[in-house]
Short mmCIF file of C-alpha atoms in Angstrom, two decimals:
data_model
loop_
_atom_site.label_atom_id
_atom_site.label_comp_id
_atom_site.label_asym_id
_atom_site.label_seq_id
_atom_site.Cartn_x
_atom_site.Cartn_y
_atom_site.Cartn_z
CA MET A 1 -13.42 -66.98 -74.93
CA THR A 2 -11.24 -69.25 -72.82
CA ARG A 3 -7.72 -68.17 -71.76
CA THR A 4 -4.97 -70.72 -71.36
CA LEU A 5 -2.86 -70.24 -68.21
CA PRO A 6 0.90 -70.66 -68.48
CA ASP A 7 2.43 -73.80 -67.02
CA VAL A 8 3.43 -73.40 -63.33
CA PRO A 9 6.44 -75.39 -62.02
CA ALA A 10 5.52 -78.16 -59.63
CA ALA A 11 5.88 -77.29 -55.91
CA ARG A 12 8.90 -78.61 -53.98
CA THR A 13 8.06 -81.69 -52.03
CA THR A 14 10.86 -81.17 -49.52
CA LEU A 15 11.92 -78.13 -47.61
CA PRO A 16 15.44 -76.82 -48.08
CA GLY A 17 16.16 -77.32 -44.45
CA ALA A 18 14.90 -80.89 -44.43
CA GLY A 19 17.79 -82.38 -46.31
CA GLY A 20 17.64 -80.76 -49.76
CA ASP A 21 17.36 -82.48 -53.11
CA SER A 22 19.68 -84.97 -54.69
CA GLU A 23 20.97 -84.54 -58.19
CA GLY A 24 18.11 -86.64 -59.61
CA GLY A 25 15.43 -84.46 -58.03
CA ARG A 26 14.60 -87.02 -55.35
CA PRO A 27 14.70 -85.98 -51.64
CA ARG A 28 17.91 -86.80 -49.84
CA LYS A 29 17.60 -88.93 -46.69
CA ARG A 30 18.38 -87.12 -43.50
CA SER A 31 20.71 -88.81 -41.03
CA LEU A 32 19.28 -89.37 -37.54
CA LEU A 33 22.68 -89.82 -35.93
CA ALA A 34 23.67 -86.85 -33.80
CA ARG A 35 27.28 -85.90 -33.56
CA PRO A 36 28.40 -85.19 -29.98
CA SER A 37 29.71 -81.73 -29.35
CA ARG A 38 33.31 -81.12 -28.42
CA SER A 39 32.42 -80.49 -24.76
CA ASP A 40 30.49 -83.78 -24.56
CA SER A 41 33.41 -85.65 -26.10
CA VAL A 42 35.85 -84.13 -23.62
CA PHE A 43 33.56 -84.90 -20.70
CA ARG A 44 33.14 -88.51 -21.82
CA TRP A 45 36.89 -88.94 -22.24
CA VAL A 46 37.64 -87.45 -18.81
CA SER A 47 34.98 -89.66 -17.16
CA TYR A 48 36.25 -92.85 -18.76
CA SER A 49 39.83 -91.91 -17.89
CA ALA A 50 38.99 -91.21 -14.24
CA GLY A 51 37.09 -94.49 -13.91
CA SER A 52 39.88 -96.45 -15.55
CA VAL A 53 42.52 -94.86 -13.32
CA THR A 54 40.47 -95.64 -10.19
CA VAL A 55 39.99 -99.28 -11.15
CA GLY A 56 43.67 -99.52 -12.11
CA ILE A 57 44.80 -98.16 -8.75
CA MET A 58 42.55 -100.62 -6.90
CA LEU A 59 43.91 -103.54 -8.93
CA ALA A 60 47.47 -102.32 -8.40
CA VAL A 61 46.97 -102.19 -4.62
CA GLY A 62 45.53 -105.70 -4.58
CA LEU A 63 48.35 -107.02 -6.79
CA PHE A 64 50.99 -105.35 -4.61
CA LEU A 65 49.54 -106.87 -1.43
CA ALA A 66 49.22 -110.30 -3.04
CA ILE A 67 52.86 -110.27 -4.22
CA ARG A 68 54.23 -109.07 -0.90
CA ALA A 69 52.07 -111.56 1.03
CA GLY A 70 53.13 -114.52 -1.11
CA ASP A 71 56.00 -115.67 1.13
CA ALA A 72 53.85 -115.76 4.25
CA LEU A 73 50.89 -117.43 2.59
CA LYS A 74 53.14 -120.16 1.15
CA VAL A 75 54.19 -121.07 4.70
CA THR A 76 50.80 -121.01 6.41
CA GLY A 77 48.30 -121.70 3.65
CA PHE A 78 44.68 -121.82 4.72
CA SER A 79 45.67 -121.97 8.40
CA PHE A 80 46.36 -118.25 8.14
CA LEU A 81 42.62 -117.74 8.60
CA THR A 82 42.23 -120.22 11.47
CA GLU A 83 45.35 -119.70 13.61
CA THR A 84 45.02 -117.29 16.55
CA GLU A 85 48.67 -116.95 17.56
CA TRP A 86 50.84 -114.31 15.92
CA SER A 87 54.49 -115.34 15.85
CA PRO A 88 55.95 -115.00 12.34
CA GLU A 89 59.45 -115.74 13.67
CA THR A 90 58.39 -119.30 14.52
CA HIS A 91 56.22 -119.59 11.40
CA LYS A 92 53.11 -119.96 13.54
CA PHE A 93 50.79 -117.07 12.90
CA GLY A 94 47.27 -116.30 11.75
CA ILE A 95 44.55 -113.69 11.92
CA ALA A 96 41.62 -115.63 13.38
CA ALA A 97 41.70 -113.64 16.62
CA VAL A 98 42.29 -110.21 15.07
CA LEU A 99 39.72 -110.90 12.37
CA ALA A 100 37.12 -111.78 15.01
CA GLY A 101 37.99 -108.59 16.89
CA THR A 102 37.69 -106.51 13.71
CA VAL A 103 34.23 -107.87 12.96
CA THR A 104 33.11 -107.49 16.60
CA ILE A 105 34.17 -103.84 16.80
CA ALA A 106 32.52 -103.08 13.44
CA LEU A 107 29.23 -104.74 14.44
CA ILE A 108 29.13 -102.85 17.74
CA ALA A 109 29.78 -99.62 15.87
CA MET A 110 26.97 -100.35 13.41
CA ALA A 111 24.53 -101.27 16.20
CA VAL A 112 25.09 -97.84 17.74
CA ALA A 113 25.62 -95.74 14.62
CA ILE A 114 22.67 -96.81 12.46
CA PRO A 115 19.89 -95.65 14.85
CA LEU A 116 21.76 -92.40 15.58
CA ALA A 117 22.38 -91.66 11.90
CA LEU A 118 18.82 -92.55 10.88
CA GLY A 119 17.27 -90.40 13.62
CA THR A 120 19.59 -87.47 12.97
CA SER A 121 19.00 -87.52 9.22
CA LEU A 122 15.21 -87.61 9.70
CA LEU A 123 15.45 -84.77 12.23
CA ILE A 124 17.40 -82.59 9.81
CA SER A 125 15.38 -83.34 6.69
CA GLU A 126 11.84 -83.50 8.12
CA ILE A 127 11.47 -81.71 11.44
CA VAL A 128 13.77 -78.76 12.14
CA PRO A 129 13.09 -75.35 10.52
CA PRO A 130 15.20 -74.27 7.52
CA LYS A 131 17.51 -71.93 9.46
CA LEU A 132 18.36 -74.56 12.03
CA LYS A 133 18.65 -77.18 9.28
CA THR A 134 21.53 -75.27 7.67
CA LEU A 135 23.37 -75.08 10.99
CA LEU A 136 22.91 -78.79 11.73
CA ILE A 137 24.08 -79.78 8.25
CA SER A 138 27.24 -77.73 8.74
CA LEU A 139 27.88 -79.32 12.14
CA VAL A 140 27.43 -82.85 10.80
CA ASP A 141 29.77 -82.16 7.88
CA LEU A 142 32.30 -80.68 10.30
CA MET A 143 32.17 -83.81 12.46
CA ALA A 144 32.90 -85.92 9.39
CA ALA A 145 36.08 -83.90 8.79
CA VAL A 146 37.49 -84.39 12.31
CA PRO A 147 40.64 -86.60 12.21
CA SER A 148 40.32 -90.09 13.65
CA VAL A 149 43.10 -89.48 16.17
CA VAL A 150 40.93 -86.83 17.83
CA TYR A 151 38.14 -89.36 18.31
CA GLY A 152 40.69 -91.83 19.62
CA LEU A 153 42.00 -89.38 22.22
CA PHE A 154 38.44 -88.53 23.22
CA GLY A 155 37.66 -92.19 23.74
CA LEU A 156 40.91 -92.84 25.61
CA PHE A 157 40.82 -89.97 28.11
CA PHE A 158 37.11 -89.25 28.50
CA LEU A 159 34.78 -91.93 27.21
CA GLN A 160 36.66 -94.92 28.58
CA GLU A 161 36.60 -93.64 32.16
CA ASN A 162 32.95 -92.62 32.08
CA ILE A 163 31.63 -95.68 30.25
CA VAL A 164 32.92 -98.21 32.80
CA PRO A 165 29.83 -97.81 35.09
CA VAL A 166 27.59 -98.40 32.08
CA SER A 167 29.54 -101.52 31.11
CA ARG A 168 29.38 -102.80 34.69
CA TRP A 169 25.61 -102.21 34.81
CA ILE A 170 25.07 -104.06 31.53
CA SER A 171 27.18 -106.95 32.75
CA SER A 172 25.38 -107.21 36.09
CA HIS A 173 21.87 -107.09 34.58
CA PHE A 174 22.42 -108.89 31.27
CA GLY A 175 25.33 -111.12 32.17
CA TRP A 176 23.19 -114.17 31.49
CA ILE A 177 23.71 -113.35 27.82
CA PRO A 178 27.19 -114.73 26.95
CA ILE A 179 28.43 -111.68 25.03
CA PHE A 180 27.61 -109.36 27.96
CA ALA A 181 29.23 -111.51 30.64
CA VAL A 182 32.58 -110.47 32.13
CA THR A 183 34.19 -113.48 33.79
CA ASP A 184 37.62 -114.91 34.46
CA ASP A 185 38.99 -118.25 33.28
CA LYS A 186 37.09 -120.06 36.03
CA GLY A 187 33.75 -118.48 35.18
CA ARG A 188 33.64 -116.07 38.14
CA GLN A 189 32.09 -112.69 37.43
CA LEU A 190 34.47 -109.72 37.50
CA THR A 191 33.42 -106.33 38.85
CA GLU A 192 36.63 -104.29 39.11
CA ALA A 193 37.02 -101.37 36.72
CA SER A 194 40.17 -102.78 35.12
CA ALA A 195 38.13 -105.65 33.69
CA PHE A 196 35.98 -103.27 31.63
CA THR A 197 38.55 -100.89 30.15
CA SER A 198 40.13 -101.21 26.68
CA SER A 199 37.29 -103.42 25.49
CA ALA A 200 35.73 -103.99 22.11
CA PHE A 201 32.60 -102.25 23.39
CA ILE A 202 34.45 -98.97 24.04
CA ALA A 203 36.31 -99.19 20.74
CA GLY A 204 33.02 -99.82 18.95
CA LEU A 205 31.46 -96.74 20.55
CA VAL A 206 34.33 -94.54 19.38
CA VAL A 207 34.17 -95.94 15.86
CA ALA A 208 30.40 -95.37 15.89
CA LEU A 209 30.96 -91.68 16.64
CA MET A 210 33.29 -91.54 13.66
CA VAL A 211 30.94 -93.14 11.13
CA VAL A 212 27.70 -91.43 12.22
CA PRO A 213 28.41 -88.15 10.35
CA THR A 214 29.12 -89.97 7.09
CA GLN A 215 26.03 -92.14 7.36
CA THR A 216 23.90 -89.13 8.33
CA SER A 217 25.01 -87.14 5.28
CA VAL A 218 24.18 -89.95 2.87
CA MET A 219 20.79 -90.71 4.44
CA ARG A 220 19.80 -87.06 4.74
CA GLU A 221 20.56 -86.44 1.07
CA ALA A 222 18.38 -89.40 0.07
CA PHE A 223 15.50 -88.33 2.34
CA SER A 224 15.57 -84.72 1.09
CA GLN A 225 14.93 -85.92 -2.48
CA ALA A 226 11.60 -87.56 -1.68
CA PRO A 227 8.97 -86.08 -4.08
CA ALA A 228 7.03 -83.15 -2.65
CA GLY A 229 3.88 -84.31 -4.44
CA GLU A 230 3.84 -87.62 -2.62
CA ARG A 231 4.48 -85.87 0.70
CA GLU A 232 1.55 -83.52 0.14
CA GLY A 233 -0.60 -86.40 -1.09
CA ALA A 234 0.03 -88.31 2.14
CA TYR A 235 -0.97 -85.26 4.19
CA ALA A 236 -4.06 -84.74 2.02
CA LEU A 237 -5.16 -88.29 2.79
CA GLY A 238 -5.04 -87.52 6.51
CA SER A 239 -1.61 -88.92 7.31
CA THR A 240 0.38 -87.68 10.30
CA ARG A 241 3.98 -86.58 9.96
CA TRP A 242 5.22 -89.98 11.11
CA GLY A 243 2.79 -91.68 8.75
CA MET A 244 4.12 -89.59 5.86
CA ILE A 245 7.73 -90.42 6.81
CA ARG A 246 6.93 -94.12 7.10
CA SER A 247 5.01 -94.37 3.82
CA VAL A 248 6.94 -91.90 1.63
CA VAL A 249 10.31 -90.80 2.96
CA LEU A 250 11.67 -94.10 4.29
CA PRO A 251 10.74 -96.19 1.22
CA PHE A 252 12.11 -93.54 -1.11
CA GLY A 253 15.37 -93.28 0.85
CA ARG A 254 15.91 -97.04 1.19
CA GLY A 255 18.86 -96.95 -1.16
CA GLY A 256 20.44 -94.12 0.85
CA ILE A 257 19.97 -96.03 4.11
CA ILE A 258 21.66 -99.12 2.71
CA GLY A 259 24.41 -97.15 1.02
CA GLY A 260 25.19 -95.08 4.12
CA THR A 261 25.21 -98.17 6.32
CA MET A 262 27.62 -100.06 4.08
CA LEU A 263 29.84 -97.01 3.68
CA GLY A 264 30.08 -96.71 7.46
CA LEU A 265 30.74 -100.45 7.78
CA GLY A 266 33.62 -100.20 5.35
CA ARG A 267 35.20 -97.43 7.39
CA ALA A 268 34.58 -99.26 10.66
CA LEU A 269 36.38 -102.35 9.38
CA GLY A 270 39.48 -100.41 8.43
CA GLU A 271 39.72 -97.89 11.27
CA THR A 272 43.22 -97.90 12.77
CA ILE A 273 44.30 -95.06 15.05
CA ALA A 274 41.18 -94.76 17.22
CA VAL A 275 41.06 -98.53 17.79
CA TYR A 276 44.82 -98.71 18.38
CA LEU A 277 44.63 -96.05 21.13
CA ILE A 278 41.83 -97.77 23.04
CA ILE A 279 42.13 -101.54 22.86
CA SER A 280 44.46 -103.77 24.82
CA PRO A 281 45.84 -106.09 22.08
CA THR A 282 45.26 -109.80 22.61
CA PHE A 283 45.51 -112.82 20.33
CA ASP A 284 42.62 -114.78 21.76
CA ILE A 285 39.08 -114.80 20.42
CA ASN A 286 37.24 -112.82 23.10
CA LEU A 287 33.48 -113.17 22.72
CA GLN A 288 32.82 -111.04 25.83
CA VAL A 289 32.55 -107.61 24.28
CA LEU A 290 32.58 -105.74 27.61
CA LYS A 291 35.76 -107.40 28.84
CA THR A 292 39.25 -105.94 28.52
CA GLY A 293 41.16 -107.20 25.50
CA SER A 294 40.49 -107.12 21.79
CA ASN A 295 42.32 -106.56 18.53
CA SER A 296 41.81 -105.67 14.88
CA VAL A 297 43.66 -106.21 11.64
CA SER A 298 44.47 -102.55 11.12
CA ALA A 299 45.66 -102.12 14.72
CA LEU A 300 47.85 -105.24 14.35
CA ILE A 301 49.55 -103.75 11.28
CA ALA A 302 50.09 -100.41 13.01
CA THR A 303 51.51 -102.10 16.12
CA ARG A 304 53.88 -104.61 14.50
CA TYR A 305 55.01 -102.78 11.36
CA GLY A 306 57.95 -100.90 12.88
CA GLU A 307 59.55 -103.95 14.51
CA ALA A 308 58.73 -106.59 11.88
CA SER A 309 61.38 -108.55 9.99
CA THR A 310 61.23 -109.18 6.25
CA PHE A 311 59.10 -112.28 6.75
CA GLY A 312 57.05 -110.46 9.40
CA LEU A 313 56.28 -107.71 6.88
CA SER A 314 55.07 -110.37 4.47
CA ALA A 315 52.75 -111.69 7.17
CA LEU A 316 51.41 -108.18 7.83
CA MET A 317 50.87 -107.71 4.09
CA ALA A 318 48.84 -110.94 4.11
CA ALA A 319 46.68 -109.53 6.90
CA GLY A 320 46.26 -106.34 4.91
CA LEU A 321 45.26 -108.36 1.85
CA VAL A 322 42.49 -110.09 3.81
CA LEU A 323 41.21 -106.73 5.08
CA PHE A 324 41.37 -105.34 1.54
CA LEU A 325 39.29 -108.23 0.21
CA MET A 326 36.79 -107.88 3.05
CA THR A 327 36.30 -104.21 2.19
CA LEU A 328 35.79 -105.05 -1.48
CA VAL A 329 33.18 -107.67 -0.61
CA VAL A 330 31.31 -105.17 1.59
CA ASN A 331 31.35 -102.49 -1.11
CA PHE A 332 30.26 -104.81 -3.91
CA THR A 333 27.50 -106.24 -1.73
CA ALA A 334 26.30 -102.73 -0.95
CA SER A 335 26.31 -101.82 -4.65
CA SER A 336 24.23 -104.85 -5.58
CA ILE A 337 21.72 -104.24 -2.77
CA VAL A 338 21.34 -100.57 -3.65
CA ALA A 339 20.89 -101.44 -7.33
CA ARG A 340 18.02 -103.75 -6.42
CA SER A 341 16.32 -101.21 -4.15
CA ARG A 342 16.66 -97.86 -5.86
CA SER A 343 15.40 -94.88 -3.92
CA GLY A 344 11.80 -94.15 -4.76
CA ALA A 345 11.19 -97.48 -6.45
CA GLN A 346 8.74 -98.71 -3.86
CA THR A 347 6.91 -95.77 -2.38
CA SER A 348 3.29 -96.14 -1.44
#
């Protein structure tokens, strides 16, 4: 005899937690859009606000300088960039000489600072033991916090006196190179100590000491993030420590090297007090870096601001505007270069 089983309701095709059923019995579509939490929304709002305020301040500074510099730029025009004399009272002024001095001091500083910063950062991240590494990191960070006037006084009272024999030696042995020659107006070589003091070379050395800690911190941070697996792989293939650094650490930290260099260059271009204490201001383009006499845009503003007339202040604002634009160009160039060579993108 055959028994008939009672009808069993059909099983649910969707789980209750998967969206539930609609009124018609069909499964309801689940939304894939995630709602940000309150903390994420607050963080996003704060980040956008901080970025907008920063950009707004930068634009406000540039607009302020452009407005205040308008009177002077209307008088000189493009000759403001080609004139070497600085006499706003006679409407004959320009920043060709001080701009050349600014670039010269910054290039000297970079030529000295980059090898020191690169070597120091590799020493801290790759060679010294952990206990000593902590001490060296603290010392480098402490050097970065030292005020610029302290470096300026150090250069004025100690470095300038002791660097004169070095400058004289460079001039006597490499004077056949035009930038290392120290001569008078008639081309005769100068050897007295007064011809070597307050030079762009000494100012560049002081600025280099100021930017080395900043560059070292940026480079060291990039080198320390090199993957441990690639380091160990290089050693497993028989590489020496220098071979590992050359094939793994340096390519991975390329972005940090470029970023630290450009950051130091931006500070070197705008350094004021240290350069002002050392140089002997001149308004001639001096291509002999070891010879007394140089100038910079920031030192010009610091020197002439207190005694400037209304029109003279407009001329100084124009000089500040040029320095502001130079700094922006350096920073944007650094950003584009770093974006094209991200750290770790080309390790081998």
